[in-house]
Every structure is written in C-alpha cells, then in structure tokens.
XYZ file of C-alpha atoms in Angstrom:
648
model
C 0.000 0.000 0.000
C 1.247 3.588 -0.584
C 2.767 5.724 2.129
C -0.087 7.949 3.383
C -0.029 11.394 1.792
C 3.771 11.801 1.665
C 4.190 9.078 -0.927
C 2.182 10.871 -3.527
C 4.429 13.825 -4.430
C 7.644 15.412 -3.201
C 8.040 19.007 -1.949
C 8.848 20.637 -5.306
C 5.928 18.863 -6.951
C 3.536 20.109 -4.276
C 4.823 23.658 -4.836
C 4.306 23.270 -8.594
C 0.833 21.841 -7.977
C -0.224 24.756 -5.775
C 1.168 27.253 -8.262
C -0.696 25.522 -11.080
C -3.955 25.745 -9.146
C -3.415 29.484 -8.660
C -2.757 30.016 -12.360
C -5.764 27.929 -13.382
C -7.934 29.871 -10.922
C -6.701 33.172 -12.332
C -7.418 32.007 -15.881
C -10.922 30.881 -14.869
C -11.590 34.285 -13.291
C -10.409 36.120 -16.405
C -12.523 33.854 -18.583
C -15.649 34.502 -16.522
C -15.048 38.250 -16.678
C -14.478 38.035 -20.418
C -17.707 36.159 -21.003
C -19.558 38.763 -18.972
C -18.070 41.698 -20.848
C -19.874 43.260 -23.824
C -18.310 43.061 -27.253
C -17.387 46.733 -27.133
C -15.063 46.179 -24.167
C -13.530 43.061 -25.752
C -12.819 45.137 -28.849
C -11.266 47.788 -26.616
C -8.900 45.225 -25.058
C -7.971 44.011 -28.529
C -7.144 47.545 -29.668
C -5.140 48.255 -26.527
C -3.051 45.114 -27.052
C -2.494 46.136 -30.679
C -1.395 49.624 -29.624
C 0.965 48.129 -27.070
C 2.472 45.850 -29.702
C 2.934 48.679 -32.194
C 4.783 50.702 -29.570
C 7.366 47.923 -29.247
C 7.981 47.331 -32.951
C 10.496 49.093 -35.181
C 9.549 50.965 -38.385
C 11.126 48.219 -40.525
C 9.092 45.556 -38.742
C 5.923 47.593 -39.225
C 6.559 47.879 -42.979
C 7.177 44.131 -43.182
C 3.956 43.484 -41.283
C 1.988 45.701 -43.666
C 3.265 43.789 -46.696
C 2.538 40.407 -45.109
C -0.832 41.341 -43.712
C -3.251 40.638 -46.611
C -2.368 36.974 -47.188
C -1.620 36.222 -43.547
C -4.823 37.882 -42.405
C -6.899 36.073 -45.028
C -5.590 32.697 -43.862
C -5.896 33.645 -40.200
C -9.517 34.769 -40.551
C -10.689 31.799 -42.632
C -13.481 30.171 -40.670
C -12.928 26.525 -41.550
C -11.172 23.987 -43.754
C -13.355 24.675 -46.792
C -12.667 28.417 -46.651
C -8.917 27.858 -46.324
C -8.890 25.724 -49.466
C -11.071 28.204 -51.343
C -8.505 30.947 -50.722
C -6.152 29.056 -53.034
C -8.810 28.068 -55.563
C -9.507 24.495 -54.402
C -12.912 22.932 -53.814
C -13.117 20.801 -50.670
C -15.717 18.196 -49.751
C -17.013 17.462 -46.251
C -17.906 13.936 -45.138
C -19.107 12.369 -41.881
C -18.343 8.834 -40.708
C -19.849 7.120 -37.667
C -17.478 4.997 -35.627
C -18.505 1.662 -34.189
C -18.868 3.245 -30.746
C -21.125 6.042 -31.999
C -18.881 9.080 -32.524
C -19.438 11.188 -35.657
C -16.146 12.174 -37.248
C -15.692 14.885 -39.856
C -13.578 14.036 -42.899
C -12.379 16.432 -45.587
C -11.468 15.684 -49.157
C -9.523 17.400 -51.943
C -10.136 15.359 -55.065
C -9.993 17.937 -57.849
C -7.183 19.800 -59.480
C -7.991 23.354 -60.428
C -10.381 23.152 -63.344
C -11.449 19.569 -62.566
C -14.395 20.477 -60.353
C -16.988 19.170 -62.809
C -15.335 15.788 -63.314
C -15.975 12.599 -61.376
C -13.075 11.264 -59.300
C -13.197 7.735 -57.852
C -16.974 7.608 -58.275
C -17.907 4.604 -60.346
C -16.541 2.886 -63.457
C -16.671 5.974 -65.690
C -14.854 8.284 -63.291
C -11.195 9.302 -63.127
C -9.272 6.834 -60.989
C -6.782 8.348 -58.584
C -4.649 6.918 -55.822
C -5.833 7.892 -52.348
C -3.706 9.664 -49.726
C -4.919 10.069 -46.144
C -3.472 12.788 -43.875
C -3.959 12.867 -40.105
C -3.170 15.718 -37.717
C -1.460 15.799 -34.318
C -2.448 16.339 -30.690
C -4.786 19.274 -29.966
C -5.199 19.891 -33.710
C -7.609 19.340 -36.587
C -7.347 19.012 -40.354
C -6.885 22.770 -40.859
C -3.187 22.578 -39.886
C -2.420 20.961 -43.265
C -3.817 23.831 -45.364
C -3.250 27.043 -43.352
C -0.011 27.988 -45.097
C 0.649 31.371 -46.660
C 2.162 29.864 -49.789
C 0.486 27.280 -51.996
C 3.848 25.841 -53.033
C 4.635 24.815 -49.439
C 1.228 23.202 -48.836
C 1.662 19.435 -49.137
C -2.035 18.623 -49.788
C -2.263 21.125 -52.649
C 0.902 19.754 -54.233
C -0.408 16.184 -53.888
C -3.712 17.146 -55.521
C -1.905 18.704 -58.475
C 0.194 15.544 -58.778
C -2.982 13.530 -59.301
C -3.875 12.171 -55.843
C -7.264 11.986 -54.160
C -6.398 13.578 -50.802
C -8.413 12.927 -47.622
C -8.057 14.397 -44.138
C -9.057 12.816 -40.834
C -10.218 14.376 -37.579
C -10.118 12.913 -34.086
C -13.228 12.613 -31.961
C -13.830 15.702 -29.863
C -12.134 18.249 -32.113
C -13.743 21.069 -34.075
C -15.141 18.772 -36.778
C -15.960 15.718 -34.660
C -17.693 17.078 -31.570
C -20.769 14.861 -31.690
C -21.887 11.388 -30.635
C -25.115 9.466 -31.086
C -24.970 8.336 -27.456
C -24.089 11.421 -25.411
C -23.658 15.188 -25.481
C -20.249 16.926 -25.595
C -21.269 18.678 -22.371
C -21.208 15.350 -20.554
C -18.170 13.753 -18.965
C -18.928 10.504 -20.784
C -18.313 12.112 -24.178
C -14.725 13.009 -23.227
C -13.856 9.615 -21.765
C -11.450 8.632 -24.534
C -7.701 8.268 -25.007
C -5.296 7.155 -27.731
C -6.845 3.685 -27.420
C -10.139 4.891 -28.880
C -8.302 6.693 -31.686
C -6.519 3.446 -32.541
C -9.402 1.009 -32.127
C -12.088 3.124 -33.807
C -11.239 6.504 -35.343
C -8.397 5.506 -37.679
C -9.706 2.134 -38.966
C -13.297 3.363 -39.325
C -12.180 6.483 -41.226
C -9.985 4.444 -43.566
C -12.764 1.924 -44.197
C -15.170 4.733 -45.099
C -12.662 6.337 -47.481
C -11.864 3.092 -49.300
C -15.554 2.231 -49.578
C -16.360 5.705 -50.943
C -13.518 5.803 -53.466
C -13.619 2.132 -54.473
C -9.840 1.883 -54.088
C -8.214 -1.234 -52.553
C -5.679 0.679 -50.436
C -4.437 4.146 -49.527
C -1.241 5.867 -48.415
C -1.130 7.233 -44.867
C 0.715 10.460 -43.978
C 0.654 11.324 -40.306
C 2.047 14.189 -38.262
C 3.018 13.861 -34.579
C 0.171 12.103 -32.738
C -1.260 11.229 -36.130
C 1.745 8.917 -36.517
C 1.253 7.409 -33.045
C -2.354 6.611 -33.900
C -1.205 4.847 -37.062
C 1.486 2.889 -35.169
C -1.162 1.752 -32.707
C -3.871 0.989 -35.283
C -1.623 -0.943 -37.663
C -0.230 -2.995 -34.771
C -3.632 -4.167 -33.487
C -5.533 -4.434 -36.780
C -3.731 -6.954 -39.046
C -6.212 -6.403 -41.879
C -5.507 -2.682 -41.808
C -1.986 -3.436 -43.075
C -3.599 -4.699 -46.297
C -5.450 -1.385 -46.669
C -2.427 0.899 -46.170
C 0.263 0.585 -48.861
C 2.775 2.889 -47.146
C 2.929 4.808 -43.862
C 4.857 8.102 -43.960
C 5.464 9.483 -40.466
C 6.380 13.188 -40.235
C 7.757 14.192 -36.819
C 6.837 10.722 -35.524
C 5.736 10.249 -31.921
C 5.820 7.005 -29.989
C 7.601 7.284 -26.640
C 8.804 10.870 -26.029
C 11.525 11.460 -23.476
C 9.503 14.120 -21.662
C 9.112 17.883 -21.367
C 11.995 20.330 -21.378
C 10.786 22.157 -18.278
C 12.063 20.156 -15.316
C 9.365 21.032 -12.775
C 6.440 20.347 -15.097
C 8.100 17.197 -16.395
C 8.704 15.858 -12.878
C 5.146 16.664 -11.864
C 3.401 14.838 -14.692
C 5.819 11.919 -14.567
C 5.258 11.473 -10.853
C 1.494 11.428 -11.221
C -0.083 11.931 -14.665
C -3.499 12.006 -12.972
C -2.607 15.452 -11.614
C -3.809 16.756 -14.978
C -7.334 15.729 -13.998
C -7.076 17.997 -10.964
C -5.879 20.897 -13.121
C -8.119 20.571 -16.170
C -11.000 18.316 -15.152
C -12.183 15.233 -17.011
C -13.607 16.872 -20.099
C -11.859 19.012 -22.716
C -8.366 20.309 -21.971
C -7.253 23.934 -22.515
C -10.683 24.967 -23.733
C -9.923 28.596 -22.786
C -7.371 28.928 -25.619
C -10.046 30.306 -27.928
C -10.841 33.026 -25.365
C -7.256 34.301 -25.348
C -7.238 34.338 -29.119
C -10.315 36.563 -29.212
C -8.982 39.302 -26.915
C -5.310 39.472 -27.928
C -3.786 41.172 -30.927
C -2.504 38.388 -33.267
C 1.234 39.162 -32.932
C 0.918 39.070 -29.138
C -1.064 35.832 -29.292
C 1.614 34.403 -31.602
C 4.329 35.457 -29.175
C 2.520 33.745 -26.288
C 2.322 30.522 -28.304
C 6.065 30.733 -29.005
C 6.759 31.278 -25.312
C 4.638 28.272 -24.379
C 6.376 26.034 -26.921
C 9.759 27.179 -25.651
C 8.773 26.664 -22.014
C 7.407 23.140 -22.488
C 9.473 21.718 -25.358
C 12.390 24.142 -25.868
C 11.273 24.763 -29.453
C 12.514 28.078 -30.838
C 10.398 27.974 -34.046
C 13.143 29.804 -35.955
C 12.402 27.899 -39.170
C 8.849 29.270 -39.308
C 8.390 32.840 -40.517
C 6.503 35.444 -38.527
C 3.827 35.806 -41.201
C 3.286 32.028 -41.217
C 2.874 32.015 -37.438
C 0.331 34.824 -37.605
C -1.626 32.868 -40.193
C -1.351 29.359 -38.727
C -1.375 29.728 -34.940
C -5.084 30.654 -34.820
C -5.728 27.273 -36.505
C -3.319 25.373 -34.268
C -5.584 24.504 -31.338
C -8.583 22.213 -31.348
C -10.391 20.353 -28.577
C -9.405 16.983 -27.196
C -9.911 15.117 -23.942
C -7.787 15.518 -20.847
C -7.627 11.726 -20.752
C -5.750 11.573 -24.065
C -3.082 13.938 -22.690
C -2.903 11.905 -19.465
C -2.348 8.844 -21.655
C 0.690 10.525 -23.226
C 2.204 11.282 -19.831
C 1.655 7.682 -18.790
C 3.660 6.673 -21.874
C 6.390 9.181 -20.992
C 6.471 7.981 -17.390
C 6.751 4.285 -18.233
C 8.898 4.839 -21.364
C 6.637 2.369 -23.124
C 4.168 2.829 -25.996
C 1.342 1.222 -24.070
C -2.420 1.344 -23.769
C -4.113 3.550 -21.189
C -3.509 2.435 -17.598
C -6.711 2.613 -15.546
C -4.902 1.573 -12.356
C -1.873 3.856 -12.065
C 0.233 3.207 -8.964
C 1.716 6.072 -6.893
C 5.470 6.580 -7.243
C 6.273 5.430 -3.672
C 4.859 2.073 -2.621
C 5.403 -0.033 0.486
C 5.073 -3.047 -1.779
C 5.158 -3.319 -5.533
C 2.404 -4.909 -7.552
C 4.088 -4.330 -10.920
C 5.115 -7.958 -11.194
C 1.475 -9.031 -10.889
C -0.010 -6.619 -13.435
C 1.212 -5.323 -16.780
C -0.420 -2.825 -19.093
C -0.583 -4.099 -22.665
C 1.899 -2.542 -25.082
C 1.037 -1.846 -28.675
C 2.785 -4.634 -30.664
C 4.326 -2.260 -33.206
C 6.883 -4.805 -34.428
C 3.984 -6.695 -36.009
C 3.327 -3.915 -38.522
C 3.656 -5.158 -42.115
C 3.064 -1.859 -43.911
C 6.286 -0.159 -45.120
C 7.192 2.664 -42.722
C 9.094 5.818 -43.705
C 10.080 8.104 -40.805
C 11.098 11.731 -41.374
C 12.115 13.465 -38.142
C 13.855 16.602 -36.929
C 17.314 16.520 -35.465
C 16.405 19.044 -32.737
C 12.885 17.788 -32.051
C 12.707 17.142 -28.302
C 9.707 14.811 -28.700
C 11.481 12.302 -30.944
C 13.781 9.610 -29.560
C 14.630 7.877 -32.809
C 16.765 5.123 -31.272
C 13.975 4.017 -28.940
C 11.468 4.239 -31.781
C 13.487 2.120 -34.202
C 13.934 -0.606 -31.608
C 10.152 -0.966 -31.438
C 9.503 -0.956 -35.189
C 10.008 -3.566 -37.934
C 13.535 -4.002 -39.259
C 12.716 -2.605 -42.726
C 11.732 0.802 -41.308
C 13.483 3.724 -43.035
C 14.406 6.792 -40.956
C 15.506 10.152 -42.352
C 16.743 13.014 -40.190
C 16.530 16.706 -41.069
C 19.081 18.098 -38.607
C 17.835 21.683 -38.192
C 14.121 20.831 -37.931
C 11.872 20.964 -34.878
C 8.399 19.468 -34.510
C 6.132 22.054 -36.161
C 8.603 22.678 -38.980
C 7.196 19.657 -40.817
C 3.968 21.599 -41.248
C 4.993 25.234 -41.716
C 8.763 25.693 -42.152
C 10.041 28.124 -44.764
C 11.741 25.355 -46.712
C 9.386 22.463 -45.990
C 8.840 21.923 -49.706
C 12.586 21.562 -50.238
C 13.434 19.476 -47.204
C 10.405 17.214 -46.719
C 8.292 16.832 -49.827
C 10.715 14.732 -51.854
C 10.808 12.120 -49.077
C 7.032 11.900 -49.341
C 7.030 11.691 -53.136
C 9.664 8.947 -53.230
C 7.662 6.798 -50.822
C 4.330 7.406 -52.557
C 5.730 6.606 -55.992
C 7.515 3.467 -54.814
C 4.910 1.745 -52.634
C 1.746 1.607 -54.697
C 0.097 -1.648 -53.635
C -0.799 -3.452 -50.436
C 1.399 -6.463 -51.237
C 4.607 -4.759 -49.964
C 6.768 -6.670 -52.425
C 10.515 -6.820 -52.935
C 10.103 -4.866 -56.163
C 8.548 -1.972 -54.246
C 11.499 -1.823 -51.857
C 13.870 -1.933 -54.840
C 11.951 0.871 -56.504
C 12.133 2.901 -53.311
C 15.894 2.370 -53.012
C 16.383 3.425 -56.606
C 14.241 6.553 -56.198
C 16.153 7.516 -53.063
C 19.463 7.073 -54.846
C 18.330 9.236 -57.768
C 17.113 12.012 -55.444
C 20.316 12.102 -53.447
C 22.541 11.973 -56.530
C 20.524 14.739 -58.163
C 20.812 16.908 -55.066
C 24.589 16.410 -55.046
C 24.801 17.368 -58.721
C 22.534 20.335 -58.086
C 24.844 21.655 -55.373
C 27.834 21.453 -57.711
C 25.922 22.849 -60.679
C 24.502 26.014 -59.092
C 27.089 28.672 -58.143
C 26.958 30.109 -54.651
C 25.318 33.523 -54.642
C 24.845 33.815 -50.920
C 25.454 37.068 -49.115
C 26.501 36.784 -45.514
C 24.125 39.549 -44.489
C 21.036 38.266 -46.288
C 18.306 36.096 -44.856
C 15.245 34.971 -46.731
C 11.729 34.398 -45.612
C 10.554 31.840 -48.124
C 6.899 31.694 -47.223
C 6.197 33.740 -50.314
C 3.569 33.719 -52.953
C 4.478 32.318 -56.327
C 5.721 35.643 -57.681
C 8.274 37.214 -55.354
C 10.574 36.256 -52.488
C 11.486 38.731 -49.755
C 14.718 39.353 -47.920
C 15.945 41.670 -45.195
C 19.290 43.390 -44.947
C 20.264 45.598 -42.000
C 16.619 46.000 -41.026
C 15.525 47.301 -44.433
C 13.332 45.189 -46.701
C 14.328 44.324 -50.223
C 12.427 42.350 -52.842
C 13.960 40.018 -55.352
C 12.446 38.058 -58.181
C 11.458 34.543 -57.048
C 11.523 33.120 -60.579
C 15.129 32.119 -59.884
C 13.910 29.727 -57.212
C 11.464 28.087 -59.589
C 14.179 27.884 -62.245
C 16.473 26.095 -59.830
C 13.755 23.652 -58.883
C 13.231 22.945 -62.574
C 16.950 22.304 -62.873
C 16.704 19.814 -60.029
C 13.970 17.997 -61.911
C 16.118 17.880 -65.023
C 19.058 16.570 -63.031
C 16.849 13.913 -61.432
C 15.809 12.775 -64.897
C 19.440 12.624 -65.993
C 20.452 10.675 -62.900
C 17.541 8.318 -63.368
C 18.715 7.636 -66.914
C 22.298 7.098 -65.754
C 21.162 4.739 -63.033
C 19.075 2.742 -65.479
C 22.019 2.393 -67.875
C 24.430 1.474 -65.102
C 22.067 -1.085 -63.631
C 22.291 -3.061 -66.871
C 25.987 -3.542 -66.274
C 26.023 -4.397 -62.559
C 23.692 -5.883 -59.958
C 21.125 -3.672 -58.255
C 22.835 -4.175 -54.926
C 25.987 -2.494 -56.326
C 24.897 1.000 -57.367
C 27.154 2.902 -59.779
C 27.648 6.040 -57.667
C 28.210 4.436 -54.310
C 29.755 6.654 -51.641
C 28.581 5.063 -48.415
C 26.373 2.042 -48.011
C 23.564 1.137 -45.702
C 21.293 -1.887 -46.021
C 17.527 -1.717 -46.326
C 16.114 -4.984 -45.130
C 13.138 -6.131 -47.145
C 10.816 -9.038 -46.408
C 12.806 -11.131 -48.885
C 16.333 -9.880 -48.674
C 18.710 -7.000 -48.252
C 19.432 -4.224 -50.696
C 22.114 -1.579 -50.632
C 21.434 2.138 -50.505
C 23.580 4.899 -51.881
C 24.606 8.194 -50.475
C 24.739 11.728 -51.704
C 27.254 14.317 -50.651
C 27.140 16.725 -47.769
C 25.476 19.810 -49.177
C 22.488 20.834 -47.085
C 23.786 24.273 -46.193
C 24.607 24.985 -49.842
C 21.145 23.932 -50.956
C 19.501 26.090 -48.305
C 21.644 29.094 -49.164
C 21.058 28.746 -52.880
C 17.344 28.192 -52.553
C 16.530 30.763 -49.907
C 19.597 33.064 -49.741
C 20.085 32.158 -46.079
C 23.287 32.953 -44.212
C 25.519 30.203 -42.980
C 24.384 29.438 -39.452
C 24.652 26.648 -36.907
C 20.884 26.451 -37.229
C 21.358 25.148 -40.774
C 24.154 22.616 -40.344
C 24.032 21.500 -43.892
C 22.671 18.040 -44.465
C 19.967 15.540 -44.179
C 21.096 12.537 -42.214
C 19.325 9.549 -43.697
C 19.421 6.282 -41.811
C 18.377 3.011 -43.306
C 18.120 0.770 -40.292
C 18.733 -2.913 -40.851
C 17.877 -4.150 -37.412
C 18.043 -1.403 -34.837
C 16.973 -3.683 -32.027
C 20.384 -5.350 -31.998
C 22.636 -2.620 -33.355
C 23.606 -0.022 -30.778
C 25.085 3.383 -31.624
C 28.409 2.372 -30.133
C 28.996 -0.525 -32.510
C 27.247 0.901 -35.558
C 29.531 1.378 -38.515
C 30.069 4.892 -39.839
C 28.816 3.565 -43.158
C 25.343 3.068 -41.685
C 24.618 6.767 -42.264
C 24.933 9.034 -45.245
C 24.471 12.710 -45.827
C 22.781 14.740 -48.505
C 19.931 17.182 -48.857
C 17.018 16.165 -50.986
C 15.721 18.414 -53.737
C 12.090 19.275 -54.161
C 10.091 18.373 -57.211
C 8.717 21.608 -58.545
C 4.970 21.726 -58.046
C 2.782 22.304 -61.049
C 2.213 25.833 -62.242
C -0.830 27.479 -60.739
C -3.803 27.182 -63.004
C -5.811 30.321 -62.368
C -9.526 30.018 -61.860
C -12.184 32.517 -61.033
C -11.990 31.523 -57.417
C -8.241 31.918 -57.094
C -8.240 35.267 -58.918
C -10.867 36.598 -56.534
C -9.025 35.441 -53.435
C -5.284 35.729 -52.820
C -4.430 37.327 -56.144
C -6.917 40.099 -55.504
C -5.340 40.677 -52.108
C -1.976 41.212 -53.716
C -3.448 44.098 -55.643
C -1.826 42.957 -58.857
C 1.558 44.309 -57.814
C 3.383 40.992 -57.928
C 5.032 41.680 -54.566
C 5.557 39.051 -51.904
C 3.146 39.399 -49.045
C 5.337 37.133 -46.945
C 8.218 39.551 -46.611
C 10.982 38.423 -44.368
C 12.369 39.805 -41.198
C 15.889 39.881 -39.884
C 16.976 36.627 -38.305
C-alpha cells in the first residue's frame, strides 16, 4: 500500500501543484469576466493590445507586417477547412463517418485539381481513378493545420492534388469537426472519456474503411504528423487487416515514446502522477480557454505567447517558421481533445513504453510493488507489415529515434533533417525543399498493399536518384549567398522577400522556380544514368556508391547509396540564407537494418549518409475565377511578396 499522503508527491511537486492551481484559478476568473463583458469592451482590449504591440515594434518591422498582412490575415480569418482551401482556388468536400462506438467524425477531401471540379473522381466505373492519400493531424489539432499555409507551393495537400492524388483528411473525436456522438452530449463527462486507445481502435480504422468504400480503391497511403503517426502505429499494430489497406505509412515528426518535457518542474510533476492533470483541467476538454485568449489578444501578441509556451514546455525556438506564417497558422493550431488523451501521453512518458491507457496507475512510492502481478498491454508495433518511412527533426525534443526504431520492424526507413523541430514539418520556410521529396519517393515506390521486394527496390532506386541529383545540383549552381542576407521563403508564387540591415528588399522569385526545374532535369538525368548502369552491374551495387547502408526487405537486403554533404549549400542557394549553426548543412538519412540489436556504439560509420534532398517543382498554378478573386486580388496585382521576411 502507498505511504499515506507523503508518498504521492515530493516538496517541489507540491509547490508546482499549488502554483498551477493558482494560475488555473486566475485564468478561470479572467474567462468569466471576459464572457460577462460586452463586445465593445472586448474590442477595446484588442485595440489596446495592438497599440501596445505597435509601440514595441520598429519601423522596418511595421513595414514588413503591412506587406505580409493581406495573405496572412486572409488565412488567419478563414473560418474553416473549406474556406482555407477556397482561398487558393480548391474545392473541398465534407464527409461524416460514424465509428462503431457512436462518434461522428468529420472528414475532408480534396479530389480535384484546379479546373477539374466538374469531373468525377473515384466515383464509379466511368470516373477518373486516382490513388488515395490520407493525412492525419497531431495532438490538440484538426485538419486545418495541413492547409493554413501562406504559400500554396509549401502546402503538401495542394501539391499532392496537383500531382494527381485523391487527398483525404481525418479528424479525431472531440475536435472542431468531430464534436458529436449518437450516445451522449459533448457537455457530458462521458463524451470526453477517450484516449489514444479509442483513436486506434475506432477513429483511424473506421475512417480508412469509409474512405476506401467511398472511393472504391483497394488501399491508400497514410501520412501522419506527430500524434497522427502514433495513432497509425497503434492501429496498424492491433488491426492486421488494416496493413492490407495501407500501402505505405509516412510518419512526419513521428511520436511514440517521447523522453519528456523540457521544463524540469512540469516534467517531474506529470511523470510522478499523470493524474494530476485531472485535478488541473477536469475530465472533459483540456485547454478549452485557448479560444478566449485568441479573441482578446492582438494576433502578434497571441503568436508570441504561443512561441513562449512552446519554448517553455518543449524548448522549441520555431526559428524555421516565418513570422507571417505564425500569424496565419497559430489561430488554426488549437482544437479540442480530452484531458484523458493527454494523461495517456504522460503515462507513456512515465513508463517509457508505448502502451495502452492504464486505468490503475500506482503512486510513485509504494510499500510493496504490484508491478510484477499486473502489466499494461503494449502496442505490438513490431507486427506492422506496412512499409514505414520516418522523417524526423534533429532538434525535435519529442522524438527519440533510437527508442522508436527498436520498437519498429527491421525494414523501417528513418531520415533526419538536422535543423528541424516538430512544427517545422507543417509550416517551415523550406518544408517543400526538405520534406516533400521524401514523401514523393515513398508514394511513388509503394503503390500496392502487397509490400513486395520490387517496391522496396523501386524505393531504393528513387532515393538514390534524389540524393545523386541533389549532389549534382549543389555542384551545378554557383553560390550567390550574401553573408548579411536572410530569406523568408513563405512567399507567394511571384516574389521572395529578404531583409538586410533591417531594411526590406524584394527580389524576383523566378530564380527559385528555375532552380527547382533544374533539379527535376538533373533527377531525370540521374535516373537515366542509373538505369544504364544497372544493366551492367547488380542492383545491390549502385554505380555512384559513396557510403552504403542496407535496407532490409521481407525477402532480402538491398544496398542504398549516399549523396554528398550539401544541405547548407542547398539552403543558401534556394533561400539566400546565411551560414548558421541552425542550418548545419545536411539531411542525415538512416536506413536501419535491425536497430533492435545494433547499438550506436557498434554501428559502422557507413550506416549513415548525408545529402539534402531536392524538391520536385509543383505544377504551375492554373488560375480560376476563385483563385483570382481570393489571394491574387489581395496582392493588388503588384506581384510583390506578401510574406516579406524579417531579420533573423
């Protein structure tokens, strides 16, 4: 039995608990006062916060804000997923699926390229057949996080649609689009009694089944972000048949067993007793007051508070995301979820095990241990048969790649982007350069649910071509970088902005598109060279081998090739960024053979290779009436970037 009272928490944790109660009480008081205030006073507070912000900013920052404002404000003020897509000229569909336990989940769909709105896609024998891609969001989010970018070129769903995919988006129970059940009301405690287990057992498989039934396709490709990857790990591990419905699983900023929070006091508190969160936030929705703060604060101040919170909890500096992108995306960042699902995460952190929810958590100090008599079931992730491609950030505090690879199948492929944090995989300035090609290679290689040797060979070949092309690209393009220039690449398709000594300058962004086209040409050349060379030597002996690393397939082992170290050059040439420790210069791609038995100490240096991946240039924008009346009209026809950059 536990030691009475004293065994629950130590002194510092009690101090943190009392302080948390005071802060929560203060927030509740402010929220009550806000709800009681008339709209005129709320508007007054908003204007006062704006005036305070303007007093702190420099003239150069004000001019940059004015140029960014139209696009950023349009995205920020969009009311829902459909409106966000309409800003860029895309028509979105809304669907509803009922889970087996009675929750109604909202799904979104982008099936049509611009100009295809009147055609039938995956609707019967006479319709256009397209491969299906399913995207799922992270913790405390909804599907809007995928499409709230200020630049169409950096929006993965839009690029996938233009490449001919039928793109679907999921939403977890309880969030903005899934706040309904046939059995209970969202005002009841019963509605919010769900954790990651319910996401894995119901939300993911039921959503995928609905999508495949609607489209008539035999399988789909799954792209998850953060918790969206954890839900896929869990679902694929407990639903064997689901592995036949998912042809490839691409995990961006994957989450499985995080090490913990960066703030020591908060981390110690939740690790000691995850159930403390119930005392702080109740047993319904967590952080439901976030929308209140958004309504009364001037957007730059609200954005700054979000940055401070991310730094406090996770030590994320968000330096790869531009200010204009934050202003546009942060209002779409939060969505409702249950306190229980967050408690589940802290149970996982505490036990260092990707396990199911523990309904019988033991206090940290026990007179006798019962752990040897009970054991919470772990998700059997090593049983996953679907090919897994991990893309993670080198400075993401929530990713422990070594622990993750030990719990995944041997053929899992892991790729590191050294200077990336967690949210960068959604909104970074160069996300289209650093991340998209990984996604395209996987989607183009794994097309069926059979997971054959040929698919792994095709994937290895595509990876080799991309890396070789990126190496050639770095040698081919001369360095035009200025040491005092930094680019903010969340630009529209016409112009890229830069800042020098606090003054804004505008340069033609056609050069960036030209370079991306050159990358495509180089990829085609390398593909041709690889095809010719493969006729003269076995596939396992690539012609441009620099360093080798095996990819274990279900039927054998293949060799992978490396590119050269060039990440910093690519970033400088693409975005005119200064050399900085923040951009160390490479993508570190690991092809793990069997990480469960290979420790870092005995791993050969040849098990890693370096090289930044190029981005396939997205299709040219095909103007429609909708797009011309939205963002283009906001630009006023001047052809000037509304995402102007600020000094680093």
